[in-house]
XYZ file of C-alpha atoms in Angstrom:
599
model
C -36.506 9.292 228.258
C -34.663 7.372 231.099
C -32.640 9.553 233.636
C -29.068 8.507 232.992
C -27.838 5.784 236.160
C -25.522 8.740 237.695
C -21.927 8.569 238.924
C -21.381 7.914 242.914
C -21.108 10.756 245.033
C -18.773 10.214 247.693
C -20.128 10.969 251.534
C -18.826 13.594 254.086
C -16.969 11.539 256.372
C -15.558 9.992 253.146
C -14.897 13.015 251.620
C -12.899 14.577 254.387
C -10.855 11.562 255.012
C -10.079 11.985 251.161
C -8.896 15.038 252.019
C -6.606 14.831 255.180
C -5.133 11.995 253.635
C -4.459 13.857 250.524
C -2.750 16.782 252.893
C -0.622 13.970 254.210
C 3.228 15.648 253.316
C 1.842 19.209 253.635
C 0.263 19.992 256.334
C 3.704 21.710 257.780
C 2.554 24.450 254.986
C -0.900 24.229 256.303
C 0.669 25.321 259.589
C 2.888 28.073 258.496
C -0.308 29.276 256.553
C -2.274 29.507 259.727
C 0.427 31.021 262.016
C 0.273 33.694 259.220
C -3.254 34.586 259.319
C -3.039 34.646 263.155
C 0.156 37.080 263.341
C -1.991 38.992 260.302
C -5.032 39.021 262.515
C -3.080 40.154 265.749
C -1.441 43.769 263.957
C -5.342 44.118 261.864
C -6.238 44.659 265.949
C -3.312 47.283 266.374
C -5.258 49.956 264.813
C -8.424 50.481 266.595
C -6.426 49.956 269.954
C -4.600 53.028 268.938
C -7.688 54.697 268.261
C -9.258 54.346 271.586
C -5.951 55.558 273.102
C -5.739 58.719 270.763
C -9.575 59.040 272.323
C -8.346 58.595 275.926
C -5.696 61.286 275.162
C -7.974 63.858 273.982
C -10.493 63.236 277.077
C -7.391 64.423 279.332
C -6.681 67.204 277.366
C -9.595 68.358 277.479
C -10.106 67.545 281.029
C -6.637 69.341 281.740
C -7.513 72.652 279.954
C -5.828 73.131 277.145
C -2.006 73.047 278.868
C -3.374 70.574 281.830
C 0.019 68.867 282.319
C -1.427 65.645 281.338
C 1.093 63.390 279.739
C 0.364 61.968 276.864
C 1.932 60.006 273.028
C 2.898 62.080 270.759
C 0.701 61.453 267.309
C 3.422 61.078 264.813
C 3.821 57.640 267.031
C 0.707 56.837 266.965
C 0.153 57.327 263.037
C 3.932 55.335 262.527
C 2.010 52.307 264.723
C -0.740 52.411 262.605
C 1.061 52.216 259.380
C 3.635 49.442 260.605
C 1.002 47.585 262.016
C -1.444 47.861 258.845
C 1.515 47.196 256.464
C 2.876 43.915 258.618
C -0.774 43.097 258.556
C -1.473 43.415 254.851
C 2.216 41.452 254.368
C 1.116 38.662 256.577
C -2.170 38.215 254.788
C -0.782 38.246 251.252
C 2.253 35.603 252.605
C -0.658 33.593 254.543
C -3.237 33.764 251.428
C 0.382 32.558 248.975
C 1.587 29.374 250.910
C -1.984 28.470 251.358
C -2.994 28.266 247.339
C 0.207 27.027 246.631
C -0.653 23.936 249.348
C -4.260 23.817 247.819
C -4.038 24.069 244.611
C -0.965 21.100 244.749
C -3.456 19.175 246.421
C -6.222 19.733 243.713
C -3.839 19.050 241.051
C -3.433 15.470 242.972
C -7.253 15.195 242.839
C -7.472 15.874 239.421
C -4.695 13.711 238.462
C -6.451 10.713 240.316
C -9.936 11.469 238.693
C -8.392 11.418 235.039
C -6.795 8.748 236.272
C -9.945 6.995 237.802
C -11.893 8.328 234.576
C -10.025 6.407 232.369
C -10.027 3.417 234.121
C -13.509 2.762 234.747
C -15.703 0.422 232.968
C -17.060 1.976 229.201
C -20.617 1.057 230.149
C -20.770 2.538 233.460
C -19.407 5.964 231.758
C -22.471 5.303 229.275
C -25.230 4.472 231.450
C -24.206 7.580 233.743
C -23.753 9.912 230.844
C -20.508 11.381 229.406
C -21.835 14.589 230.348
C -21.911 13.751 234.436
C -18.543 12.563 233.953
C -17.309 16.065 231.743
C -19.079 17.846 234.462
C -17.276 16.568 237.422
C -13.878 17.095 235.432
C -14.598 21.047 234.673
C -17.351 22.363 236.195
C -16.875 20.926 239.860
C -12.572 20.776 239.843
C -12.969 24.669 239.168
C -15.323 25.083 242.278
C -13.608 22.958 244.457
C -10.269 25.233 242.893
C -12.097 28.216 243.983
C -12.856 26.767 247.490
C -9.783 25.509 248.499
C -7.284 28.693 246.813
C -9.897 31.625 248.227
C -12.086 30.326 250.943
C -9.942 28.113 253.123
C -7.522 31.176 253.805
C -9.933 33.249 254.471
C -11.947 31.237 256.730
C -8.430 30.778 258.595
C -8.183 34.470 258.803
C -11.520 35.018 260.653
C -11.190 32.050 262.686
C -8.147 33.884 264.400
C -9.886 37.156 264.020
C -12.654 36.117 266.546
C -10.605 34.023 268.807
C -7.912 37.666 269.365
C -11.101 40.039 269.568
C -12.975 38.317 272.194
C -9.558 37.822 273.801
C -9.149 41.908 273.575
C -12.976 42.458 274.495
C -11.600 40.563 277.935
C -8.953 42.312 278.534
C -11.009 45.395 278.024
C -14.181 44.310 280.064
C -15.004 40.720 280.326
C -19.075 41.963 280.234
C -17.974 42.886 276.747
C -16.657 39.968 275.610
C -20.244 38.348 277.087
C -22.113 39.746 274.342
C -20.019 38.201 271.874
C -20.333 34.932 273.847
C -23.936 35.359 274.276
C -24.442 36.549 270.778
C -22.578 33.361 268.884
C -25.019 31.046 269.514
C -27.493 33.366 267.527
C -24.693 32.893 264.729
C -24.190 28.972 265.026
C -28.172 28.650 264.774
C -28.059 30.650 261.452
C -25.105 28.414 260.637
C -27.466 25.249 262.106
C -30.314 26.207 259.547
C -28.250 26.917 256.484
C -26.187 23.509 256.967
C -29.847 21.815 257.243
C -30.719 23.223 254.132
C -27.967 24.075 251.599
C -25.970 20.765 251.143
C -28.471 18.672 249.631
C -29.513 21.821 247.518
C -25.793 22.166 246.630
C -25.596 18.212 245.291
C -29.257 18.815 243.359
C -27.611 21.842 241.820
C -24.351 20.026 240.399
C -26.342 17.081 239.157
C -28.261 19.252 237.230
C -25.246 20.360 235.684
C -24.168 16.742 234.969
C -27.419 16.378 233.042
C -27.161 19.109 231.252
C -23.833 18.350 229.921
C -24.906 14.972 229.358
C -27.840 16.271 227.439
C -25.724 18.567 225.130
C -23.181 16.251 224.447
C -25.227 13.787 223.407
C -27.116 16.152 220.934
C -24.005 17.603 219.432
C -22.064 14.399 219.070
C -25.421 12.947 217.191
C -25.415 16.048 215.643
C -25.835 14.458 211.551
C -28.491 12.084 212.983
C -30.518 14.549 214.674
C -30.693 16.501 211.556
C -31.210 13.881 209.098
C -34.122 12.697 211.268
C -35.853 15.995 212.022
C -35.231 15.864 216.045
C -33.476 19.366 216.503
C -36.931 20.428 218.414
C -36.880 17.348 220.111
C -33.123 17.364 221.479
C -33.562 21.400 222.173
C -36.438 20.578 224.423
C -34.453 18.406 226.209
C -31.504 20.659 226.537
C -33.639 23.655 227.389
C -35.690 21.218 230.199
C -32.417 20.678 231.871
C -31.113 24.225 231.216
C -34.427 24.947 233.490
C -33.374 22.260 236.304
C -30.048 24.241 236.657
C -31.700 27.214 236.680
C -34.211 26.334 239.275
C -31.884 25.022 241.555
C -30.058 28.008 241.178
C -32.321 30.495 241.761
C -33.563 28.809 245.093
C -29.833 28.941 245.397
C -29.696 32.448 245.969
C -33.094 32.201 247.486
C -31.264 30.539 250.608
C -28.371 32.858 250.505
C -30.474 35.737 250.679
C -32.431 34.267 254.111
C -29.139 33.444 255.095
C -27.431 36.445 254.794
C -30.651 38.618 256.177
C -29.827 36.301 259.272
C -26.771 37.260 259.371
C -26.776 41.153 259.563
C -29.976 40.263 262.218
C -27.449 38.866 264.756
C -24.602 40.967 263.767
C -27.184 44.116 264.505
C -28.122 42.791 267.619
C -24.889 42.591 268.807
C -23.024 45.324 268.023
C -26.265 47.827 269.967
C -25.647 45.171 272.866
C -22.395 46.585 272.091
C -23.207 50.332 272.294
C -25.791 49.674 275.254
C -23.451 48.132 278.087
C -20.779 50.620 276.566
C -22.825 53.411 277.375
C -23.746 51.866 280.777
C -20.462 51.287 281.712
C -19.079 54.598 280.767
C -22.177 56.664 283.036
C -22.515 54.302 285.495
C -20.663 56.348 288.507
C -22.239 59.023 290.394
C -20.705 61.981 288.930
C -21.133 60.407 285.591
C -17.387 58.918 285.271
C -18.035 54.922 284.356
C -16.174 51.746 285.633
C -15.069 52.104 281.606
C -13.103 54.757 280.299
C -14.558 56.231 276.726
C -11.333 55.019 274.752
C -11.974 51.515 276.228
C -14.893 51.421 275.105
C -14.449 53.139 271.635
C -11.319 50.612 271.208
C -14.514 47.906 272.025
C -16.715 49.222 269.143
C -13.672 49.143 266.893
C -12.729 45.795 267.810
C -16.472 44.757 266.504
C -16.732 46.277 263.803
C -13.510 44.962 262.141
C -14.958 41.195 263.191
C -18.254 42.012 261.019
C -16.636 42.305 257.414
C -14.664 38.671 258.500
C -17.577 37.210 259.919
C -20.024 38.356 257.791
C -17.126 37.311 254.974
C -16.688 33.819 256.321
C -20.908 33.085 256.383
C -21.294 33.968 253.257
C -17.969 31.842 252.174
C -19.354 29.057 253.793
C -22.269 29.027 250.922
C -19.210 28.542 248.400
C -17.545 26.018 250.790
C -20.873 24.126 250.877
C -20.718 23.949 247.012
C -17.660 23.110 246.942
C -18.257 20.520 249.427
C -20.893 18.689 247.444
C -18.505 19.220 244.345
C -15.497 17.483 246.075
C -17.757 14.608 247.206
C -18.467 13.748 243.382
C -15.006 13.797 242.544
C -14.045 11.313 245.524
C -17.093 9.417 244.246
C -15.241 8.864 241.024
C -11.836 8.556 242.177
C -13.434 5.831 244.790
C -14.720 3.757 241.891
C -13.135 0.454 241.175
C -14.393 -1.475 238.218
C -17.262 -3.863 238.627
C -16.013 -7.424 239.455
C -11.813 -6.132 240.103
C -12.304 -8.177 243.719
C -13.562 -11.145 242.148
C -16.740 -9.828 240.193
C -20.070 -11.366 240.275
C -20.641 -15.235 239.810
C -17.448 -16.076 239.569
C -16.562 -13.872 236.896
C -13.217 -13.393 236.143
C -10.483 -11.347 234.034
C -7.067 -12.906 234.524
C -5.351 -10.769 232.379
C -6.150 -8.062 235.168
C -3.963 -10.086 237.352
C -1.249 -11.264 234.994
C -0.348 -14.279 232.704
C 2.946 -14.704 233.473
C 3.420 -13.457 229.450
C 1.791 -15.915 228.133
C -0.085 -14.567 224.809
C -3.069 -17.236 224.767
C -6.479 -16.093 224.836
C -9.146 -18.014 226.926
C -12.765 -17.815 226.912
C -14.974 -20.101 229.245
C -18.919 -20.302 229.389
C -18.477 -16.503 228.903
C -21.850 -14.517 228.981
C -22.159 -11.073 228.498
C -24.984 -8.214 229.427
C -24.726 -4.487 228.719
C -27.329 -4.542 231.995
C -25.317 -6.995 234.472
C -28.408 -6.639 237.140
C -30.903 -8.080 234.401
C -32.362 -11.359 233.314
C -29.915 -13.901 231.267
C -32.408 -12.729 228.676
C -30.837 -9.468 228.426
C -26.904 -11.240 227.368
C -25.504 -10.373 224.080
C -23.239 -13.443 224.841
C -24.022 -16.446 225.337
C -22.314 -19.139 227.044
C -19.686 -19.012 224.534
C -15.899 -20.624 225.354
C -12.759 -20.000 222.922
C -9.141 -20.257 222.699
C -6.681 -19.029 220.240
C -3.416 -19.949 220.970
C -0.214 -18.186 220.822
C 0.750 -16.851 217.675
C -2.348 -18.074 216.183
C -4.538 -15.596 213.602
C -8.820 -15.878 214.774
C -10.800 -14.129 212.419
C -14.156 -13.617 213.824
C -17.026 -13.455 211.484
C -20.888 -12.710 211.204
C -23.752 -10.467 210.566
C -24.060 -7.015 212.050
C -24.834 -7.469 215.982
C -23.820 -11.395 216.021
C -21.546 -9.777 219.031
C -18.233 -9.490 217.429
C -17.230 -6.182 218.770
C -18.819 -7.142 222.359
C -16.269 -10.431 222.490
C -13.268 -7.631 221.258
C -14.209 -5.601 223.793
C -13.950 -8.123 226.237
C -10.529 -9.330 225.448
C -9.205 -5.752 225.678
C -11.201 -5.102 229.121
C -13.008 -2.531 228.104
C -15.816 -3.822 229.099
C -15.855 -7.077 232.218
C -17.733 -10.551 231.865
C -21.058 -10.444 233.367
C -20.077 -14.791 234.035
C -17.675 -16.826 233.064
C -14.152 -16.653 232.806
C -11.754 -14.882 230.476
C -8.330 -14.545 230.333
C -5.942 -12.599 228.133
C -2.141 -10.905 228.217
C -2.378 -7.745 230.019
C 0.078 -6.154 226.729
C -3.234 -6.033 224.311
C -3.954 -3.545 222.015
C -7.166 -2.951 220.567
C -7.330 -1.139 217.193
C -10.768 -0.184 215.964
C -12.590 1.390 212.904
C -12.530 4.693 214.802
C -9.245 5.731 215.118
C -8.426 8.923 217.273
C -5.744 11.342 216.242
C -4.795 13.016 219.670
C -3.721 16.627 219.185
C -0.138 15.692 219.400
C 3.272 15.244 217.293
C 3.393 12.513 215.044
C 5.859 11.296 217.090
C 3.582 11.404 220.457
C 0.742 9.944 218.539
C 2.486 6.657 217.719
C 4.161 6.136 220.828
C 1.046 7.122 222.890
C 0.735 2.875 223.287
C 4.182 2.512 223.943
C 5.126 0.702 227.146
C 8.663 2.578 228.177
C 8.887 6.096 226.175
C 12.393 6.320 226.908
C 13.040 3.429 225.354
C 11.344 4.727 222.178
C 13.910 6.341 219.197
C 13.184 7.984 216.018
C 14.857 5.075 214.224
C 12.510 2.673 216.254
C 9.526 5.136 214.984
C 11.115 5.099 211.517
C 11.225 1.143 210.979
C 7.628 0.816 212.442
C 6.753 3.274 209.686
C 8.801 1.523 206.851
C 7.186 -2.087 208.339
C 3.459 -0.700 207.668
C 4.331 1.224 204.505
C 3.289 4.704 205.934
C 5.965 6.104 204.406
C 4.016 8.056 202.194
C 2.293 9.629 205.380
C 5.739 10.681 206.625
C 6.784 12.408 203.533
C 3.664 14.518 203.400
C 4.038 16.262 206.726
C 6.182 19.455 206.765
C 7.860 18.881 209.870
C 8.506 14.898 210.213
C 7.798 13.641 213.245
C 7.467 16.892 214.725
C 4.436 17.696 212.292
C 1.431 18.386 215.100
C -1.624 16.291 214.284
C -5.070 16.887 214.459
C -7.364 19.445 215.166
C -5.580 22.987 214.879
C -2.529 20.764 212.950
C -2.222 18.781 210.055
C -5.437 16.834 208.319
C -5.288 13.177 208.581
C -7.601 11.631 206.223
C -9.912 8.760 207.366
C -6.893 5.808 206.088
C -4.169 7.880 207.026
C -5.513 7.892 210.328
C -5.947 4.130 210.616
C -2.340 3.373 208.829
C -1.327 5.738 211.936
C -3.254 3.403 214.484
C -1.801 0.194 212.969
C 1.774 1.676 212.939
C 1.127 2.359 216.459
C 0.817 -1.367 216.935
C 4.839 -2.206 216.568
C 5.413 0.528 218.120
C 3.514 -0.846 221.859
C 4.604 -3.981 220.575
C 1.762 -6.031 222.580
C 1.299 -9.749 222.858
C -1.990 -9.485 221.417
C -3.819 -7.600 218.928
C -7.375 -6.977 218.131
C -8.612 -5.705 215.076
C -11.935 -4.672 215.214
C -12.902 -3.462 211.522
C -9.458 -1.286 211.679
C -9.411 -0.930 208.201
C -13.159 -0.959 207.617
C -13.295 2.836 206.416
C -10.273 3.248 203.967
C -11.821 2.389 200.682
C -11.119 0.152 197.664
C -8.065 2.454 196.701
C -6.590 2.104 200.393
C -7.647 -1.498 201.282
C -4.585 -2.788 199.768
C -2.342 -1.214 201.490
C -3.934 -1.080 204.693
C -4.077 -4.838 204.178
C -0.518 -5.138 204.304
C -0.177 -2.794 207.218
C -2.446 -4.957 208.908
C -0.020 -7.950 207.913
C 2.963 -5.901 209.783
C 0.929 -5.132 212.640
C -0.125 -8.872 213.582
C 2.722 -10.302 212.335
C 4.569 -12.714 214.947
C 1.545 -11.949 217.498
C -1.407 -13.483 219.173
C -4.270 -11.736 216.712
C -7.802 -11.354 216.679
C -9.437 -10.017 213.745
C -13.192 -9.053 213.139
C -12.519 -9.088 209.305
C -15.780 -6.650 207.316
C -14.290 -8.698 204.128
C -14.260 -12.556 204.002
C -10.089 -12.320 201.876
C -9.022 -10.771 206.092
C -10.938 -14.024 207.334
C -9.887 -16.384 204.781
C -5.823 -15.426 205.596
C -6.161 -16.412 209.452
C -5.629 -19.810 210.857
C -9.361 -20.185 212.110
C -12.328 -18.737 211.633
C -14.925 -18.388 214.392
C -18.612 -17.828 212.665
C -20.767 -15.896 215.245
C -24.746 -15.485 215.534
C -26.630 -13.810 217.962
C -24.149 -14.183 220.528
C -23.131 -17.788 219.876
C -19.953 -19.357 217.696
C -22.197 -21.548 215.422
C -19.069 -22.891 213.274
C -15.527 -22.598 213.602
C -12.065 -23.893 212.067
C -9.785 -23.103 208.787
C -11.045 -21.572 205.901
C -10.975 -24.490 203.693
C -12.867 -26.499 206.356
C -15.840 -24.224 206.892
C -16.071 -23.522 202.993
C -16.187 -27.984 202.825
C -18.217 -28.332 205.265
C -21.157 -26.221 203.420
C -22.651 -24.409 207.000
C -23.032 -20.455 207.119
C -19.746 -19.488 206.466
C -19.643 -21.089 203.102
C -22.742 -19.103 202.532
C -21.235 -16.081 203.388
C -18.254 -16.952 201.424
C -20.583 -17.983 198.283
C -22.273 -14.563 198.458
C -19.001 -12.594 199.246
C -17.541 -14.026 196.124
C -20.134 -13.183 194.109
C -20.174 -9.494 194.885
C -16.880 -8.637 194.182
């Protein structure tokens, strides 16, 4: 099986330029958000200063005997300081940890909205030859670790950061040969850091592109699901799914592997440091003659206290930085998919061109020139579905398009409504065109949302306006059948649409968007014998007054258009009216001969 051609994965400096432009507008909150953590981080310091006082009182005491005349704080203070200073503390974090998911999680809202956005934009067969599932993957599972990330980690690596910076400043103040064994000791830290940055990223990107294929994997399976049963392949299609079920769980377990040498480097250097700690503490304390240190014992009790509330932040903020990596190599493929433009939006290969991207100035004709078309635009000509094939339908004119299965009918629709760009040539069409297929969706909306879904101003849109467009197409009917009117939901979890209500509701959704061209690819190819009539004249409604072009699956569609275009393999072999092509005797009166004889 071919690996699916993935999605682009944005790089680092990319990536963070992505996001400090996307902070652009609130970074003031970013600021407030760290002054927070820093005041919360100053009082979380309050506590074991007070300690190593309360110790420094209790070696007078003692010194004094048990009246000694030594002055000292009362407790209750002491206790009151430790309790203002550890609720101001908690206050601070919980207003610092608030303004800073309410900034992030704004910002990944924008981020989502522009990979939607970006999703829905980009070419049909790039989505295909990467693999729904990649695509699925980077809109769930990586937008909920980047969410993660940015609404847990980034405040708390804020938090530490200030942490440090006020401890070492207190070790100083202290004894600055105390604050040296932090400073000596970091490095031990940033080499940990050093190794784990060496090794976890491109782990991290492995990991999530295992998930992609996964996804793509199941997907693919379920939405084949009737074919893959009719032909036997459920143990073919579970081996596959149960292959990359293994990838993910390889990566992940060597996942953890890393995170567990991590982290055992981690409590290494913290270990080291804090008997470094205890060593020059004790030195310092016994270093005079009658035993009385340079160092009083509160000092340096206040010293150990100071470094053992760093440990649960540092050792917090290493082990966050494993999520932060993950997220990292998350929010790369989400910039690598809100980064993608279309293939051939500058200008495209060869000249190719779409001038309906770029506006016809309303004009409603449709020109093709020496179009070619490949499903693989790096292959040989060999591998075109089109060929060299030029057309124009002019405004207001009906073009049925006609042929055997795979003559490239749908490819030349598909075209004209840009899902798909020319591989050469040049094509231009209105930018208003709507393109109504055989397979029409039924969003989980209103009846009212589902036919102005196409609409170009929804504020413009009434319920009388929905009401005529539903009288034009003769879905009456429809309408009367739903409990609620317009305001009937539709779809899964609402109200069953059979297959020709559902493509009376995409053809009513036609007047409704009210383009200059339509294309109607097979739209009423699944309603039946006792539906074709009336779908007929809903198609009528629908193209009426327009620009249309129709890939008709019975020769009476073709015969009512102004032209007929007869397509094989790619090429228009015949083309002009109905009466012509049945005169002139060529394939299309064949068709017609054997059309008429099977009805």
């Amino acid at each position: 099986m071919t690996a699916p051609e993935r999605l682009p994965v944005a790089d680092g400096r990319r990536t963070a330029a992505v996001l400090w432009a996307e902070l652009r507008g609130r970074r003031g909150l970013l600021a407030v958000s760290a002054v927070l953590a820093a005041a919360g981080a100053a009082l979380d310091l309050v506590t074991p200063w007070i300690l190593g006082r309360v110790v420094d009182d209790v070696a007078r005491a003692s010194d004094g005997g048990s009246g000694g005349g030594a002055t000292h704080t009362p407790a209750w203070i002491y206790g009151l300081a430790v309790v203002a200073a550890s609720v101001g503390a908690a206050v601070l974090s919980v207003l610092g940890v608030l303004v800073a998911s309410r900034l992030m999680e704004r910002l990944l809202a924008s981020l989502r909205e522009k990979l939607v956005d970006s999703a829905l934009r980009m070419p049909q067969e790039q989505v295909e030859r990467s693999g729904t599932g990649d695509l699925i993957s980077r809109a769930s599972d990586d937008v909920a670790q980047v969410s993660e990330a940015l609404s847990q980690v980034v405040p708390q690596l804020t938090r530490t950061f200030f942490t440090i910076i006020l401890t070492l400043a207190g070790m100083a103040v202290l004894d600055p040969r105390l604050a040296l064994v932090i400073l000596v000791a970091l490095p031990l830290y940033w080499w940990t850091l050093r190794w784990y940055l060496r090794t976890a990223p491109a782990m991290y990107a492995a990991e999530r592109a295992a998930f992609g294929d996964r996804a793509h994997n199941l997907l693919s399976s379920l939405r084949g699901l009737p074919t893959v049963l009719a032909f036997r392949l459920s143990r073919r299609h579970s081996a596959r799914i149960a292959e990359s079920s293994w990838q993910v769980n390889r990566w992940a377990l060597r996942a953890r592997t890393v995170q567990t040498m991590f982290m055992w480097r981690v409590d290494m250097a913290f270990l080291l440091m804090l008997t470094a700690v205890l060593f020059i503490g004790y030195v310092l304390v016994g270093d005079g003659p009658d035993g009385s240190g340079s160092l009083a014992v509160g000092a340096v009790t206040t010293a150990v206290l100071f470094f053992l509330r760093i440990e649960g932040p540092l050792g917090q903020v290493m082990r966050e930085i494993d999520v932060l990596q993950s997220a990292t190599a998350s929010l790369a493929r989400i910039v690598g998919v809100t980064d993608s433009r279309p293939p051939g939006s500058t200008g495209g290969a060869e000249g190719a061109d779409r001038a309906g991207d770029t506006g016809c100035d309303g004009d409603a004709r449709v020109l093709m020139e020496h179009v070619s078309f490949s499903y693989t635009p790096d292959g040989p000509d060999a591998d075109d579905v089109l060929h060299d094939l030029s057309l124009t339908v002019a405004p207001g004119e009906h073009l049925a398009l006609v042929g055997t299965s795979g003559a490239g009918k749908s490819t030349v629709a598909a075209l004209l409504a840009g899902v798909h760009p020319v591989t050469r040539g040049v094509l231009s069409a209105p930018r208003d065109t709507v393109l109504v297929s055989q397979d029409s969706h039924v969003f989980s909306w209103t009846l009212r949302d589902n036919l102005t879904v196409g609409a170009p101003d929804l504020t413009a849109v009434t319920d009388t306006a929905l009401l005529d467009a539903i009288g034009r197409t003769g879905a009456g009917h429809i309408l009367a059948d739903l409990p609620d009117g317009l305001d009937t939901p539709l779809g899964p979890g609402g109200y069953p649409l059979t297959a020709a209500q559902a493509q009376h509701l995409a053809l009513t959704r036609v007047l409704v968007a009210d383009p200059s061209l339509v294309i109607l690819d097979e739209a009423t190819a699944e309603a039946g014998s006792a539906n074709a009539r009336e779908l007929d004249l809903a198609s009528d409604a629908a193209t009426e007054g327009r620009t249309a072009v129709v890939i008709a699956h019975r020769l009476s569609q073709a015969a009512a258009c102004d032209r007929i275009a007869v397509m094989e393999q790619g090429r228009i072999v015949e083309i002009g009216s109905h009466r012509e092509l049945v005169d002139a005797g060529g394939r299309y009166a064949q068709l017609w001969d054997a059309w008429s004889v099977s009805r």
